[in-house]
Amino acid sequence: MRVLHVVNSLDRGGVENMMMNVYRRVNRSQLQFDFLVQTDQVGVYEEEIDLLGGRVYRVPYQTTSKFTLPGQAYYAKLRGFFHALPLFTYPVIHSHLDRMSGLVLAAADDAGIPIRIAHSHAKRTTGATLTRLYKYSWGWFIRRYATHYAACSKEGARWLFGWPPRKVQVIPDAVNVRDFLFRDDYRQYLRKRHGWDNAYVIGYVGRLEAIKNPQFLLRVFARLHARRPDALLVFFGCGSEIGALQALAAELHLLPYVQFWGERDDISQLLNALDILAVPSLAEGLGTAVVEAQANGLPCLASTGVPRSADMGAGLVQFLPLAEEVWQDHLCRPPKRKPTAWRYVVARGYDAFDVVDKITDFYLKAVKYGL
């Protein structure tokens, strides 16, 4: 059975990483994944998808002109794409576009795709006011055209579908726990290699976007550095905020103490070298970086915009309001690392192999019984 996943792109990101963690481990004699993306750009995962037997389709998002209603042109393109597919190619379409899933699933319904899944990975709509209104309007179509609902957390389900939603399936974001196990030899090697031997290293992992609130963390770090001159802040990720962050770091005279590493494919190793992870997001559907850090035994400071369900119960996560003085105080006295905390992550069902079993069962029951 082939399942068509609809995502923004196939570059590294929370949704894409989660899907690839599942795809690598799924029984491909039973299930095969294909992907529909909204961009012409080739993503970093596309070569691997091809090797695994998957297909990638492109229907680039088309902006609205003054002669059409919002989403009308893109809906027409999607409808044409689905109708051009051979009949019964996909019994299941699984959309990961949050509120915009309403548009995708409406087009899929028109083409007769029987199982249409809307998946919530967020807890807030992003973009300018008009963009948010546009997305919100398409979100109303989810109730009409989705046959099944999935979410990365109860908070994400409540945001997109209301709570309790009909037929909701909470599917934890898959984490390959074995990759994140703490290795002290990695820690010593990496810290020596990067000149961090005597530094207190604070890490940020994720997109550099306004909703992730990285400028707040940089301002907190400016306060902290006055008290802890050994502190170092490292940003792992790319995004539209990078220019503003670099300018702010220069303005605060912090450039020697703030590093921008861009996107990385070795985060599971680099976590070993950190002393604490900071997640100051305004809103998160789950906060996968927090779960991964706990698998490594790394302490985390998280904003109250991160769902409490991201805490695996190992005593490593502190949830804080977005007040600079509060974050400064807590960063000065981080909890100790717990190398055995990965057991809590596995017990909560976040290991990729457990998620594969859950999502496979979800698809098979949906197709066979409509459950």
Short mmCIF file of N, CA and C in Angstrom, two decimals, residues 45-206:
data_model
loop_
_atom_site.label_atom_id
_atom_site.label_comp_id
_atom_site.label_asym_id
_atom_site.label_seq_id
_atom_site.Cartn_x
_atom_site.Cartn_y
_atom_site.Cartn_z
N TYR A 45 16.47 15.46 1.67
CA TYR A 45 16.07 14.06 1.88
C TYR A 45 15.68 13.36 0.58
N GLU A 46 15.64 14.05 -0.53
CA GLU A 46 15.07 13.47 -1.74
C GLU A 46 15.90 12.31 -2.30
N GLU A 47 17.21 12.40 -2.22
CA GLU A 47 18.05 11.30 -2.71
C GLU A 47 17.81 10.04 -1.89
N GLU A 48 17.71 10.20 -0.57
CA GLU A 48 17.45 9.04 0.29
C GLU A 48 16.08 8.45 0.01
N ILE A 49 15.08 9.30 -0.21
CA ILE A 49 13.73 8.81 -0.53
C ILE A 49 13.75 7.98 -1.80
N ASP A 50 14.48 8.45 -2.79
CA ASP A 50 14.60 7.71 -4.04
C ASP A 50 15.22 6.33 -3.81
N LEU A 51 16.25 6.27 -2.97
CA LEU A 51 16.91 4.99 -2.67
C LEU A 51 15.98 4.04 -1.92
N LEU A 52 15.07 4.59 -1.13
CA LEU A 52 14.13 3.77 -0.37
C LEU A 52 12.90 3.37 -1.19
N GLY A 53 12.84 3.83 -2.44
CA GLY A 53 11.74 3.44 -3.32
C GLY A 53 10.58 4.41 -3.36
N GLY A 54 10.74 5.57 -2.74
CA GLY A 54 9.66 6.55 -2.72
C GLY A 54 9.71 7.48 -3.92
N ARG A 55 8.60 8.17 -4.15
CA ARG A 55 8.50 9.15 -5.22
C ARG A 55 8.28 10.53 -4.60
N VAL A 56 8.74 11.56 -5.31
CA VAL A 56 8.51 12.94 -4.88
C VAL A 56 7.79 13.68 -5.99
N TYR A 57 6.64 14.25 -5.66
CA TYR A 57 5.88 15.05 -6.62
C TYR A 57 5.98 16.52 -6.20
N ARG A 58 5.93 17.41 -7.19
CA ARG A 58 6.00 18.83 -6.90
C ARG A 58 4.77 19.55 -7.44
N VAL A 59 4.07 20.21 -6.54
CA VAL A 59 3.01 21.14 -6.94
C VAL A 59 3.32 22.43 -6.20
N PRO A 60 4.15 23.29 -6.80
CA PRO A 60 4.57 24.52 -6.11
C PRO A 60 3.38 25.39 -5.73
N TYR A 61 3.48 25.95 -4.53
CA TYR A 61 2.39 26.81 -4.08
C TYR A 61 2.28 28.02 -4.99
N GLN A 62 1.07 28.33 -5.40
CA GLN A 62 0.83 29.45 -6.30
C GLN A 62 0.16 30.58 -5.54
N THR A 63 0.80 31.75 -5.53
CA THR A 63 0.24 32.88 -4.80
C THR A 63 -1.05 33.36 -5.47
N THR A 64 -1.87 33.99 -4.67
CA THR A 64 -3.17 34.45 -5.15
C THR A 64 -3.02 35.75 -5.94
N SER A 65 -3.68 35.85 -7.06
CA SER A 65 -3.71 37.10 -7.81
C SER A 65 -4.97 37.88 -7.44
N LYS A 66 -5.07 39.12 -7.90
CA LYS A 66 -6.22 39.94 -7.55
C LYS A 66 -7.50 39.47 -8.24
N PHE A 67 -7.34 38.53 -9.18
CA PHE A 67 -8.50 38.04 -9.91
C PHE A 67 -9.05 36.73 -9.34
N THR A 68 -8.40 36.19 -8.31
CA THR A 68 -8.85 34.91 -7.74
C THR A 68 -8.98 35.02 -6.23
N LEU A 69 -9.78 34.13 -5.67
CA LEU A 69 -9.92 34.06 -4.22
C LEU A 69 -8.69 33.41 -3.61
N PRO A 70 -8.37 33.67 -2.32
CA PRO A 70 -7.21 33.06 -1.68
C PRO A 70 -7.24 31.54 -1.78
N GLY A 71 -6.18 30.96 -2.34
CA GLY A 71 -6.06 29.51 -2.45
C GLY A 71 -6.72 28.91 -3.67
N GLN A 72 -7.47 29.71 -4.43
CA GLN A 72 -8.23 29.16 -5.56
C GLN A 72 -7.31 28.57 -6.63
N ALA A 73 -6.26 29.30 -6.99
CA ALA A 73 -5.35 28.83 -8.04
C ALA A 73 -4.60 27.56 -7.58
N TYR A 74 -4.18 27.57 -6.31
CA TYR A 74 -3.44 26.40 -5.81
C TYR A 74 -4.37 25.19 -5.70
N TYR A 75 -5.60 25.41 -5.27
CA TYR A 75 -6.57 24.32 -5.22
C TYR A 75 -6.78 23.71 -6.60
N ALA A 76 -6.85 24.55 -7.62
CA ALA A 76 -7.04 24.05 -8.98
C ALA A 76 -5.86 23.20 -9.41
N LYS A 77 -4.64 23.62 -9.05
CA LYS A 77 -3.45 22.83 -9.40
C LYS A 77 -3.44 21.49 -8.68
N LEU A 78 -3.79 21.50 -7.40
CA LEU A 78 -3.85 20.26 -6.64
C LEU A 78 -4.92 19.32 -7.20
N ARG A 79 -6.06 19.87 -7.49
CA ARG A 79 -7.15 19.07 -8.04
C ARG A 79 -6.73 18.42 -9.35
N GLY A 80 -6.05 19.18 -10.20
CA GLY A 80 -5.56 18.62 -11.46
C GLY A 80 -4.53 17.53 -11.23
N PHE A 81 -3.67 17.73 -10.23
CA PHE A 81 -2.66 16.71 -9.91
C PHE A 81 -3.32 15.41 -9.46
N PHE A 82 -4.25 15.49 -8.52
CA PHE A 82 -4.89 14.28 -8.00
C PHE A 82 -5.69 13.56 -9.07
N HIS A 83 -6.38 14.29 -9.92
CA HIS A 83 -7.18 13.66 -10.96
C HIS A 83 -6.30 13.00 -12.02
N ALA A 84 -5.05 13.48 -12.18
CA ALA A 84 -4.15 12.90 -13.17
C ALA A 84 -3.52 11.59 -12.70
N LEU A 85 -3.61 11.30 -11.40
CA LEU A 85 -3.05 10.05 -10.89
C LEU A 85 -3.90 8.87 -11.35
N PRO A 86 -3.26 7.74 -11.65
CA PRO A 86 -4.05 6.54 -11.96
C PRO A 86 -4.99 6.19 -10.80
N LEU A 87 -6.14 5.69 -11.12
CA LEU A 87 -7.16 5.38 -10.12
C LEU A 87 -6.60 4.42 -9.07
N PHE A 88 -6.90 4.68 -7.81
CA PHE A 88 -6.51 3.85 -6.66
C PHE A 88 -5.00 3.82 -6.42
N THR A 89 -4.26 4.81 -6.94
CA THR A 89 -2.82 4.88 -6.65
C THR A 89 -2.59 5.03 -5.15
N TYR A 90 -3.40 5.88 -4.54
CA TYR A 90 -3.22 6.17 -3.11
C TYR A 90 -4.54 5.98 -2.36
N PRO A 91 -4.64 4.92 -1.55
CA PRO A 91 -5.81 4.79 -0.68
C PRO A 91 -5.75 5.76 0.50
N VAL A 92 -4.53 6.28 0.80
CA VAL A 92 -4.35 7.16 1.96
C VAL A 92 -3.55 8.39 1.54
N ILE A 93 -4.05 9.57 1.91
CA ILE A 93 -3.28 10.81 1.83
C ILE A 93 -3.16 11.36 3.23
N HIS A 94 -1.96 11.76 3.60
CA HIS A 94 -1.66 12.20 4.96
C HIS A 94 -1.04 13.59 4.86
N SER A 95 -1.79 14.61 5.24
CA SER A 95 -1.34 15.99 5.10
C SER A 95 -0.77 16.53 6.41
N HIS A 96 0.44 17.11 6.30
CA HIS A 96 1.15 17.65 7.46
C HIS A 96 1.22 19.18 7.41
N LEU A 97 0.23 19.82 6.80
CA LEU A 97 0.27 21.27 6.58
C LEU A 97 -0.59 22.04 7.57
N ASP A 98 -0.95 21.41 8.69
CA ASP A 98 -1.76 22.07 9.71
C ASP A 98 -3.04 22.64 9.10
N ARG A 99 -3.35 23.92 9.27
CA ARG A 99 -4.63 24.45 8.79
C ARG A 99 -4.76 24.34 7.27
N MET A 100 -3.66 24.43 6.55
CA MET A 100 -3.71 24.34 5.09
C MET A 100 -4.06 22.94 4.62
N SER A 101 -4.11 21.98 5.52
CA SER A 101 -4.55 20.63 5.16
C SER A 101 -5.98 20.65 4.64
N GLY A 102 -6.78 21.63 5.06
CA GLY A 102 -8.15 21.70 4.58
C GLY A 102 -8.22 21.85 3.08
N LEU A 103 -7.33 22.68 2.51
CA LEU A 103 -7.28 22.88 1.06
C LEU A 103 -6.85 21.59 0.36
N VAL A 104 -5.80 20.96 0.88
CA VAL A 104 -5.26 19.74 0.26
C VAL A 104 -6.29 18.61 0.28
N LEU A 105 -6.93 18.42 1.43
CA LEU A 105 -7.86 17.31 1.57
C LEU A 105 -9.15 17.53 0.78
N ALA A 106 -9.53 18.80 0.58
CA ALA A 106 -10.68 19.08 -0.27
C ALA A 106 -10.41 18.64 -1.70
N ALA A 107 -9.20 18.93 -2.20
CA ALA A 107 -8.83 18.51 -3.55
C ALA A 107 -8.72 16.99 -3.64
N ALA A 108 -8.20 16.34 -2.59
CA ALA A 108 -8.08 14.88 -2.57
C ALA A 108 -9.45 14.22 -2.55
N ASP A 109 -10.38 14.79 -1.80
CA ASP A 109 -11.74 14.25 -1.75
C ASP A 109 -12.39 14.35 -3.13
N ASP A 110 -12.17 15.44 -3.82
CA ASP A 110 -12.75 15.62 -5.16
C ASP A 110 -12.26 14.55 -6.12
N ALA A 111 -11.01 14.07 -5.88
CA ALA A 111 -10.44 13.03 -6.74
C ALA A 111 -10.76 11.63 -6.26
N GLY A 112 -11.48 11.50 -5.14
CA GLY A 112 -11.93 10.19 -4.68
C GLY A 112 -10.95 9.41 -3.82
N ILE A 113 -9.94 10.08 -3.24
CA ILE A 113 -9.01 9.38 -2.33
C ILE A 113 -9.78 9.10 -1.04
N PRO A 114 -9.91 7.84 -0.63
CA PRO A 114 -10.87 7.49 0.44
C PRO A 114 -10.43 7.87 1.85
N ILE A 115 -9.15 7.69 2.19
CA ILE A 115 -8.67 7.98 3.54
C ILE A 115 -7.86 9.27 3.49
N ARG A 116 -8.35 10.30 4.21
CA ARG A 116 -7.74 11.62 4.15
C ARG A 116 -7.42 12.07 5.58
N ILE A 117 -6.12 12.12 5.90
CA ILE A 117 -5.68 12.38 7.27
C ILE A 117 -5.13 13.80 7.39
N ALA A 118 -5.63 14.54 8.37
CA ALA A 118 -5.07 15.85 8.72
C ALA A 118 -4.24 15.68 9.98
N HIS A 119 -3.00 16.18 9.94
CA HIS A 119 -2.06 15.96 11.05
C HIS A 119 -1.61 17.31 11.60
N SER A 120 -1.79 17.52 12.89
CA SER A 120 -1.37 18.76 13.54
C SER A 120 0.02 18.60 14.13
N HIS A 121 0.93 19.48 13.70
CA HIS A 121 2.28 19.50 14.26
C HIS A 121 2.58 20.82 14.96
N ALA A 122 1.59 21.68 15.12
CA ALA A 122 1.83 23.02 15.64
C ALA A 122 0.88 23.34 16.78
N LYS A 123 1.01 24.56 17.29
CA LYS A 123 0.12 25.03 18.34
C LYS A 123 -0.26 26.49 18.11
N ARG A 124 0.16 27.03 16.96
CA ARG A 124 -0.16 28.41 16.63
C ARG A 124 0.04 28.61 15.13
N THR A 125 -0.85 29.41 14.52
CA THR A 125 -0.70 29.77 13.11
C THR A 125 0.31 30.89 12.99
N THR A 126 1.25 30.77 12.05
CA THR A 126 2.30 31.77 11.88
C THR A 126 2.03 32.63 10.65
N GLY A 127 2.75 33.75 10.56
CA GLY A 127 2.66 34.63 9.40
C GLY A 127 1.99 35.95 9.74
N ALA A 128 1.89 36.81 8.72
CA ALA A 128 1.23 38.09 8.89
C ALA A 128 -0.26 37.89 9.13
N THR A 129 -0.94 38.96 9.52
CA THR A 129 -2.36 38.86 9.89
C THR A 129 -3.20 38.29 8.76
N LEU A 130 -3.00 38.80 7.53
CA LEU A 130 -3.79 38.31 6.40
C LEU A 130 -3.48 36.84 6.12
N THR A 131 -2.20 36.47 6.27
CA THR A 131 -1.82 35.06 6.06
C THR A 131 -2.50 34.16 7.08
N ARG A 132 -2.52 34.60 8.32
CA ARG A 132 -3.16 33.79 9.37
C ARG A 132 -4.66 33.65 9.12
N LEU A 133 -5.30 34.72 8.68
CA LEU A 133 -6.73 34.65 8.37
C LEU A 133 -6.99 33.70 7.21
N TYR A 134 -6.11 33.75 6.21
CA TYR A 134 -6.22 32.87 5.05
C TYR A 134 -6.09 31.41 5.47
N LYS A 135 -5.08 31.11 6.30
CA LYS A 135 -4.89 29.74 6.78
C LYS A 135 -6.07 29.31 7.65
N TYR A 136 -6.53 30.23 8.49
CA TYR A 136 -7.64 29.90 9.38
C TYR A 136 -8.89 29.53 8.59
N SER A 137 -9.13 30.25 7.49
CA SER A 137 -10.32 29.97 6.69
C SER A 137 -10.25 28.58 6.08
N TRP A 138 -9.07 28.17 5.63
CA TRP A 138 -8.94 26.82 5.07
C TRP A 138 -9.02 25.76 6.16
N GLY A 139 -8.67 26.13 7.38
CA GLY A 139 -8.76 25.17 8.48
C GLY A 139 -10.18 24.69 8.72
N TRP A 140 -11.18 25.51 8.40
CA TRP A 140 -12.57 25.10 8.57
C TRP A 140 -12.93 23.90 7.69
N PHE A 141 -12.21 23.73 6.59
CA PHE A 141 -12.53 22.64 5.66
C PHE A 141 -12.02 21.28 6.16
N ILE A 142 -11.17 21.29 7.18
CA ILE A 142 -10.65 20.02 7.70
C ILE A 142 -11.78 19.14 8.21
N ARG A 143 -12.69 19.72 8.98
CA ARG A 143 -13.81 18.95 9.54
C ARG A 143 -14.65 18.30 8.43
N ARG A 144 -14.75 19.01 7.32
CA ARG A 144 -15.60 18.50 6.24
C ARG A 144 -14.91 17.42 5.42
N TYR A 145 -13.61 17.59 5.17
CA TYR A 145 -12.95 16.72 4.20
C TYR A 145 -11.98 15.69 4.81
N ALA A 146 -11.59 15.83 6.06
CA ALA A 146 -10.73 14.82 6.68
C ALA A 146 -11.57 13.65 7.15
N THR A 147 -11.08 12.45 6.92
CA THR A 147 -11.75 11.27 7.46
C THR A 147 -11.12 10.84 8.78
N HIS A 148 -9.85 11.24 8.99
CA HIS A 148 -9.13 10.86 10.19
C HIS A 148 -8.27 12.04 10.64
N TYR A 149 -7.95 12.05 11.95
CA TYR A 149 -7.18 13.14 12.54
C TYR A 149 -5.99 12.57 13.30
N ALA A 150 -4.85 13.25 13.19
CA ALA A 150 -3.66 12.86 13.94
C ALA A 150 -2.99 14.12 14.48
N ALA A 151 -2.24 13.97 15.56
CA ALA A 151 -1.55 15.11 16.16
C ALA A 151 -0.31 14.62 16.89
N CYS A 152 0.67 15.50 17.02
CA CYS A 152 1.91 15.13 17.70
C CYS A 152 1.75 15.20 19.22
N SER A 153 0.68 15.86 19.69
CA SER A 153 0.44 15.98 21.13
C SER A 153 -1.03 16.34 21.35
N LYS A 154 -1.49 16.22 22.59
CA LYS A 154 -2.86 16.62 22.90
C LYS A 154 -3.04 18.12 22.68
N GLU A 155 -1.98 18.90 22.98
CA GLU A 155 -2.06 20.34 22.79
C GLU A 155 -2.21 20.69 21.31
N GLY A 156 -1.46 19.97 20.46
CA GLY A 156 -1.57 20.19 19.03
C GLY A 156 -2.93 19.79 18.49
N ALA A 157 -3.51 18.73 19.04
CA ALA A 157 -4.85 18.31 18.63
C ALA A 157 -5.89 19.34 19.03
N ARG A 158 -5.76 19.87 20.24
CA ARG A 158 -6.72 20.86 20.72
C ARG A 158 -6.67 22.12 19.86
N TRP A 159 -5.46 22.53 19.46
CA TRP A 159 -5.32 23.76 18.68
C TRP A 159 -5.97 23.65 17.31
N LEU A 160 -5.74 22.54 16.60
CA LEU A 160 -6.21 22.44 15.23
C LEU A 160 -7.64 21.90 15.11
N PHE A 161 -7.98 20.94 15.95
CA PHE A 161 -9.26 20.26 15.79
C PHE A 161 -10.29 20.61 16.85
N GLY A 162 -9.86 21.19 17.94
CA GLY A 162 -10.73 21.27 19.12
C GLY A 162 -10.54 20.00 19.93
N TRP A 163 -10.95 20.02 21.19
CA TRP A 163 -10.70 18.84 22.04
C TRP A 163 -11.97 18.46 22.80
N PRO A 164 -12.36 17.19 22.83
CA PRO A 164 -11.70 16.07 22.15
C PRO A 164 -12.15 15.96 20.69
N PRO A 165 -11.23 15.87 19.73
CA PRO A 165 -11.61 15.75 18.33
C PRO A 165 -12.08 14.35 18.00
N ARG A 166 -12.86 14.24 16.94
CA ARG A 166 -13.38 12.95 16.51
C ARG A 166 -12.26 12.15 15.85
N LYS A 167 -12.10 10.89 16.25
CA LYS A 167 -11.14 9.97 15.64
C LYS A 167 -9.69 10.46 15.71
N VAL A 168 -9.33 11.24 16.72
CA VAL A 168 -7.97 11.73 16.79
C VAL A 168 -7.02 10.61 17.20
N GLN A 169 -5.84 10.61 16.60
CA GLN A 169 -4.79 9.66 16.96
C GLN A 169 -3.55 10.46 17.31
N VAL A 170 -3.15 10.42 18.58
CA VAL A 170 -1.92 11.11 18.97
C VAL A 170 -0.75 10.22 18.61
N ILE A 171 0.09 10.72 17.69
CA ILE A 171 1.26 9.97 17.21
C ILE A 171 2.51 10.75 17.63
N PRO A 172 3.25 10.26 18.62
CA PRO A 172 4.45 10.99 19.06
C PRO A 172 5.44 11.18 17.91
N ASP A 173 6.14 12.30 17.92
CA ASP A 173 7.18 12.51 16.92
C ASP A 173 8.28 11.49 17.14
N ALA A 174 8.62 10.77 16.08
CA ALA A 174 9.57 9.66 16.19
C ALA A 174 10.99 10.16 16.45
N VAL A 175 11.63 9.58 17.45
CA VAL A 175 13.02 9.90 17.78
C VAL A 175 13.82 8.60 17.76
N ASN A 176 14.92 8.59 17.04
CA ASN A 176 15.78 7.42 17.04
C ASN A 176 16.66 7.47 18.29
N VAL A 177 16.13 6.97 19.37
CA VAL A 177 16.75 7.12 20.69
C VAL A 177 18.19 6.63 20.70
N ARG A 178 18.47 5.56 19.97
CA ARG A 178 19.83 5.01 19.99
C ARG A 178 20.87 6.00 19.49
N ASP A 179 20.48 6.86 18.58
CA ASP A 179 21.42 7.87 18.07
C ASP A 179 21.75 8.94 19.09
N PHE A 180 20.86 9.13 20.08
CA PHE A 180 21.01 10.25 21.01
C PHE A 180 21.60 9.85 22.36
N LEU A 181 21.92 8.58 22.54
CA LEU A 181 22.48 8.15 23.82
C LEU A 181 23.76 8.93 24.13
N PHE A 182 23.91 9.33 25.39
CA PHE A 182 25.06 10.13 25.79
C PHE A 182 26.36 9.33 25.67
N ARG A 183 27.36 9.98 25.07
CA ARG A 183 28.69 9.39 24.93
C ARG A 183 29.72 10.38 25.49
N ASP A 184 30.33 10.03 26.62
CA ASP A 184 31.30 10.94 27.22
C ASP A 184 32.54 11.11 26.34
N ASP A 185 32.90 10.05 25.58
CA ASP A 185 34.06 10.19 24.70
C ASP A 185 33.78 11.19 23.58
N TYR A 186 32.54 11.20 23.06
CA TYR A 186 32.15 12.22 22.07
C TYR A 186 32.26 13.60 22.70
N ARG A 187 31.74 13.71 23.93
CA ARG A 187 31.75 15.01 24.60
C ARG A 187 33.17 15.57 24.71
N GLN A 188 34.08 14.76 25.20
CA GLN A 188 35.46 15.23 25.39
C GLN A 188 36.11 15.59 24.05
N TYR A 189 35.88 14.75 23.05
CA TYR A 189 36.47 14.99 21.73
C TYR A 189 35.93 16.27 21.11
N LEU A 190 34.59 16.42 21.11
CA LEU A 190 33.98 17.58 20.45
C LEU A 190 34.33 18.88 21.16
N ARG A 191 34.33 18.87 22.48
CA ARG A 191 34.64 20.10 23.20
C ARG A 191 36.09 20.52 22.98
N LYS A 192 36.97 19.56 22.90
CA LYS A 192 38.37 19.90 22.63
C LYS A 192 38.54 20.38 21.20
N ARG A 193 37.86 19.70 20.27
CA ARG A 193 37.99 20.05 18.85
C ARG A 193 37.50 21.47 18.57
N HIS A 194 36.41 21.88 19.25
CA HIS A 194 35.82 23.18 18.96
C HIS A 194 36.21 24.25 19.96
N GLY A 195 37.17 23.95 20.82
CA GLY A 195 37.66 24.95 21.76
C GLY A 195 36.70 25.28 22.88
N TRP A 196 35.90 24.29 23.26
CA TRP A 196 34.90 24.52 24.29
C TRP A 196 35.30 23.89 25.64
N ASP A 197 36.57 23.52 25.80
CA ASP A 197 36.99 22.77 26.99
C ASP A 197 36.54 23.42 28.29
N ASN A 198 36.73 24.73 28.39
CA ASN A 198 36.43 25.42 29.65
C ASN A 198 35.20 26.31 29.53
N ALA A 199 34.38 26.08 28.53
CA ALA A 199 33.22 26.92 28.30
C ALA A 199 31.95 26.29 28.86
N TYR A 200 31.00 27.15 29.19
CA TYR A 200 29.64 26.72 29.55
C TYR A 200 28.80 26.93 28.30
N VAL A 201 28.45 25.83 27.61
CA VAL A 201 27.88 25.91 26.27
C VAL A 201 26.36 25.74 26.31
N ILE A 202 25.66 26.79 25.87
CA ILE A 202 24.21 26.79 25.77
C ILE A 202 23.84 26.56 24.32
N GLY A 203 22.98 25.61 24.05
CA GLY A 203 22.61 25.29 22.67
C GLY A 203 21.18 25.67 22.34
N TYR A 204 20.97 26.02 21.08
CA TYR A 204 19.64 26.28 20.52
C TYR A 204 19.56 25.43 19.26
N VAL A 205 18.53 24.58 19.16
CA VAL A 205 18.37 23.70 18.00
C VAL A 205 17.00 23.95 17.38
N GLY A 206 16.98 24.40 16.13
CA GLY A 206 15.70 24.62 15.46
C GLY A 206 15.79 25.72 14.43
#
